[in-house]
mmCIF file of C-alpha atoms in Angstrom:
data_model
loop_
_atom_site.group_PDB
_atom_site.id
_atom_site.type_symbol
_atom_site.label_atom_id
_atom_site.label_comp_id
_atom_site.label_asym_id
_atom_site.label_seq_id
_atom_site.Cartn_x
_atom_site.Cartn_y
_atom_site.Cartn_z
ATOM 1 C CA UNK G 138 -8.803 4.947 -7.723
ATOM 2 C CA UNK G 139 -5.421 5.981 -9.070
ATOM 3 C CA UNK G 140 -3.700 7.965 -6.341
ATOM 4 C CA UNK G 141 -0.462 8.974 -8.026
ATOM 5 C CA UNK G 142 1.438 8.676 -11.264
ATOM 6 C CA UNK G 143 1.092 9.687 -14.884
ATOM 7 C CA UNK G 144 -2.241 11.094 -15.951
ATOM 8 C CA UNK G 145 -3.991 9.293 -13.079
ATOM 9 C CA UNK G 146 -5.520 6.642 -15.336
ATOM 10 C CA UNK G 147 -5.236 2.859 -15.501
ATOM 11 C CA UNK G 148 -6.846 -0.094 -17.284
ATOM 12 C CA UNK G 149 -8.731 -2.682 -15.232
ATOM 13 C CA UNK G 150 -10.529 -5.930 -15.917
ATOM 14 C CA UNK G 151 -12.191 -8.573 -13.727
ATOM 15 C CA UNK G 152 -12.740 -12.216 -14.669
ATOM 16 C CA UNK G 153 -14.919 -14.865 -13.057
ATOM 17 C CA UNK G 154 -13.633 -18.406 -12.289
ATOM 18 C CA UNK G 155 -14.602 -19.627 -15.779
ATOM 19 C CA UNK G 156 -12.419 -16.933 -17.404
ATOM 20 C CA UNK G 157 -15.318 -14.788 -18.634
ATOM 21 C CA UNK G 158 -14.663 -11.042 -18.414
ATOM 22 C CA UNK G 159 -17.320 -9.442 -16.207
ATOM 23 C CA UNK G 160 -15.813 -5.934 -16.043
ATOM 24 C CA UNK G 161 -13.415 -4.090 -18.331
ATOM 25 C CA UNK G 162 -12.549 -0.399 -18.408
ATOM 26 C CA UNK G 163 -9.661 1.491 -19.976
ATOM 27 C CA UNK G 164 -7.947 4.685 -18.861
ATOM 28 C CA UNK G 165 -10.089 5.320 -15.798
ATOM 29 C CA UNK G 166 -9.033 7.337 -12.754
ATOM 30 C CA UNK G 167 -11.871 6.273 -10.491
ATOM 31 C CA UNK G 168 -14.668 3.757 -10.797
ATOM 32 C CA UNK G 169 -16.964 1.580 -8.744
ATOM 33 C CA UNK G 170 -18.140 -1.887 -9.734
ATOM 34 C CA UNK G 171 -20.811 -4.092 -8.171
ATOM 35 C CA UNK G 172 -21.358 -7.695 -9.133
ATOM 36 C CA UNK G 173 -23.532 -10.478 -7.767
ATOM 37 C CA UNK G 174 -21.474 -13.652 -8.041
ATOM 38 C CA UNK G 175 -22.963 -16.610 -9.849
ATOM 39 C CA UNK G 176 -20.013 -19.009 -9.614
ATOM 40 C CA UNK G 177 -17.936 -20.069 -6.660
ATOM 41 C CA UNK G 178 -14.197 -19.882 -7.046
ATOM 42 C CA UNK G 179 -11.363 -17.446 -7.550
ATOM 43 C CA UNK G 180 -12.191 -14.180 -9.269
ATOM 44 C CA UNK G 181 -9.196 -12.410 -10.769
ATOM 45 C CA UNK G 182 -8.653 -8.722 -11.366
ATOM 46 C CA UNK G 183 -5.858 -6.951 -13.169
ATOM 47 C CA UNK G 184 -4.750 -3.334 -13.206
ATOM 48 C CA UNK G 185 -2.705 -2.582 -16.314
ATOM 49 C CA UNK G 186 -0.361 0.333 -16.903
ATOM 50 C CA UNK G 187 0.697 -0.950 -20.322
ATOM 51 C CA UNK G 188 -0.093 2.261 -22.213
ATOM 52 C CA UNK G 189 2.062 4.343 -19.852
ATOM 53 C CA UNK G 190 5.332 2.467 -19.481
ATOM 54 C CA UNK G 191 7.385 5.343 -18.060
ATOM 55 C CA UNK G 192 5.207 6.388 -15.143
ATOM 56 C CA UNK G 193 4.611 4.267 -12.059
ATOM 57 C CA UNK G 194 1.197 4.464 -10.465
ATOM 58 C CA UNK G 195 -0.293 3.856 -7.041
ATOM 59 C CA UNK G 196 -3.776 2.336 -7.065
ATOM 60 C CA UNK G 197 -6.280 2.028 -4.212
ATOM 61 C CA UNK G 198 -8.971 -0.630 -4.300
ATOM 62 C CA UNK G 199 -11.445 -1.856 -1.742
ATOM 63 C CA UNK G 200 -13.520 -5.045 -1.619
ATOM 64 C CA UNK G 201 -16.811 -5.411 0.156
ATOM 65 C CA UNK G 202 -17.857 -9.046 0.115
ATOM 66 C CA UNK G 203 -21.299 -10.181 1.154
ATOM 67 C CA UNK G 204 -24.183 -8.400 2.770
ATOM 68 C CA UNK G 205 -23.786 -6.486 5.975
ATOM 69 C CA UNK G 206 -25.167 -8.419 8.950
ATOM 70 C CA UNK G 207 -28.286 -6.926 10.530
ATOM 71 C CA UNK G 208 -27.830 -4.570 13.457
ATOM 72 C CA UNK G 209 -30.248 -6.517 15.631
ATOM 73 C CA UNK G 210 -30.200 -10.331 15.633
ATOM 74 C CA UNK G 211 -33.931 -10.743 14.965
ATOM 75 C CA UNK G 212 -34.241 -7.876 12.511
ATOM 76 C CA UNK G 213 -34.430 -9.973 9.313
ATOM 77 C CA UNK G 214 -37.542 -11.963 10.285
ATOM 78 C CA UNK G 215 -39.367 -9.284 12.225
ATOM 79 C CA UNK G 216 -43.049 -8.686 11.481
ATOM 80 C CA UNK G 217 -43.756 -5.686 13.728
ATOM 81 C CA UNK G 218 -42.594 -2.133 13.217
ATOM 82 C CA UNK G 219 -39.304 -1.016 14.725
ATOM 83 C CA UNK G 220 -39.378 0.846 18.006
ATOM 84 C CA UNK G 221 -38.153 4.412 18.117
ATOM 85 C CA UNK G 222 -34.845 3.269 19.679
ATOM 86 C CA UNK G 223 -34.321 0.593 17.010
ATOM 87 C CA UNK G 224 -35.100 2.958 14.148
ATOM 88 C CA UNK G 225 -32.706 5.536 15.660
ATOM 89 C CA UNK G 226 -30.001 2.839 15.797
ATOM 90 C CA UNK G 227 -30.589 1.995 12.130
ATOM 91 C CA UNK G 228 -30.424 5.683 11.170
ATOM 92 C CA UNK G 229 -27.211 6.192 13.150
ATOM 93 C CA UNK G 230 -25.697 3.055 11.598
ATOM 94 C CA UNK G 231 -26.464 4.301 8.069
ATOM 95 C CA UNK G 232 -25.028 7.724 8.912
ATOM 96 C CA UNK G 233 -21.838 6.097 10.231
ATOM 97 C CA UNK G 234 -21.495 4.084 7.015
ATOM 98 C CA UNK G 235 -21.734 7.353 5.096
ATOM 99 C CA UNK G 236 -19.048 8.853 7.348
ATOM 100 C CA UNK G 237 -16.775 5.846 6.707
ATOM 101 C CA UNK G 238 -17.188 6.285 2.942
ATOM 102 C CA UNK G 239 -16.463 10.004 3.227
ATOM 103 C CA UNK G 240 -13.358 9.389 5.343
ATOM 104 C CA UNK G 241 -12.061 6.886 2.789
ATOM 105 C CA UNK G 242 -12.638 9.431 0.038
ATOM 106 C CA UNK G 243 -10.827 12.170 2.000
ATOM 107 C CA UNK G 244 -7.914 9.851 2.806
ATOM 108 C CA UNK G 245 -7.514 9.087 -0.878
ATOM 109 C CA UNK G 246 -7.622 12.776 -1.772
ATOM 110 C CA UNK G 247 -5.063 13.505 0.955
ATOM 111 C CA UNK G 248 -2.746 10.790 -0.391
ATOM 112 C CA UNK G 249 -3.143 12.146 -3.913
ATOM 113 C CA UNK G 250 -2.449 15.707 -2.801
ATOM 114 C CA UNK G 251 0.527 14.594 -0.706
ATOM 115 C CA UNK G 252 2.008 12.872 -3.739
ATOM 116 C CA UNK G 253 1.602 16.029 -5.807
ATOM 117 C CA UNK G 254 3.103 18.180 -3.040
ATOM 118 C CA UNK G 255 6.134 15.883 -2.669
ATOM 119 C CA UNK G 256 6.686 15.936 -6.424
ATOM 120 C CA UNK G 257 6.449 19.723 -6.448
ATOM 121 C CA UNK G 258 8.830 19.943 -3.473
ATOM 122 C CA UNK G 259 11.400 17.847 -5.342
ATOM 123 C CA UNK G 260 11.134 20.051 -8.412
ATOM 124 C CA UNK G 261 11.491 23.230 -6.363
ATOM 125 C CA UNK G 262 14.535 21.785 -4.578
ATOM 126 C CA UNK G 263 16.267 20.919 -7.865
ATOM 127 C CA UNK G 264 15.427 24.337 -9.277
ATOM 128 C CA UNK G 265 16.857 26.029 -6.159
ATOM 129 C CA UNK G 266 20.101 24.044 -6.369
ATOM 130 C CA UNK G 267 20.401 24.963 -10.052
ATOM 131 C CA UNK G 268 19.803 28.648 -9.341
ATOM 132 C CA UNK G 269 22.385 28.562 -6.535
ATOM 133 C CA UNK G 270 25.014 27.042 -8.834
ATOM 134 C CA UNK G 271 24.285 29.615 -11.537
ATOM 135 C CA UNK G 272 24.495 32.393 -8.929
ATOM 136 C CA UNK G 273 27.960 31.197 -7.821
ATOM 137 C CA UNK G 274 29.226 30.938 -11.405
ATOM 138 C CA UNK G 275 27.960 34.441 -12.271
ATOM 139 C CA UNK G 276 29.410 35.861 -9.020
ATOM 140 C CA UNK G 277 32.849 34.373 -9.685
ATOM 141 C CA UNK G 278 32.689 35.616 -13.290
ATOM 142 C CA UNK G 279 31.826 39.151 -12.151
ATOM 143 C CA UNK G 280 34.644 39.196 -9.585
ATOM 144 C CA UNK G 281 37.141 38.058 -12.201
ATOM 145 C CA UNK G 282 35.863 40.647 -14.695
ATOM 146 C CA UNK G 283 36.061 43.490 -12.142
ATOM 147 C CA UNK G 284 39.498 42.332 -11.073
ATOM 148 C CA UNK G 285 40.689 42.503 -14.671
ATOM 149 C CA UNK G 286 39.514 46.152 -14.883
ATOM 150 C CA UNK G 287 41.733 47.200 -11.977
ATOM 151 C CA UNK G 288 44.888 45.263 -12.700
ATOM 152 C CA UNK G 289 47.660 47.214 -14.371
ATOM 153 C CA UNK G 290 48.613 45.888 -17.715
ATOM 154 C CA UNK G 291 52.351 46.071 -18.150
ATOM 155 C CA UNK G 292 53.799 46.252 -21.562
ATOM 156 C CA UNK G 293 56.231 43.544 -22.520
ATOM 157 C CA UNK G 294 59.967 43.912 -21.870
ATOM 158 C CA UNK G 295 60.771 44.449 -25.548
ATOM 159 C CA UNK G 296 62.509 47.772 -26.134
ATOM 160 C CA UNK G 297 62.136 49.118 -22.651
ATOM 161 C CA UNK G 298 65.046 49.684 -20.403
ATOM 162 C CA UNK G 299 65.579 51.585 -17.214
#
């Protein structure tokens, strides 16, 4: 997910160890990708901001590798039904996984909103400084203009004598 920068979009592609592209998307803000690996080795991924050279972006990504281990040690080769306590544990575990996903989503939204708020704060600060400078220039101009209304203009010394 793109958290901050530009139009919140980025290109991404994933390659397997043989160099074959297994995932490629362009200009996406958020996406999820699942893949069952067939080859052992180093998988590479690349986030590209090539189309938007002037804006820097912050990207969040998360890897989940492998299957989650069973809650109970003998749960995978069990032939009888789960007891009420065991099924409650499984239900609670699934609910907690949902809570973890929701918290991650809310953290990302908070980071995105914080970035927008800080950008807006910077713009408001610059605007306020600009308005203050303009206010001082106009104030000084008005004082000088009013001062010129009340100063006595003396005619030159040509042809006057006392």
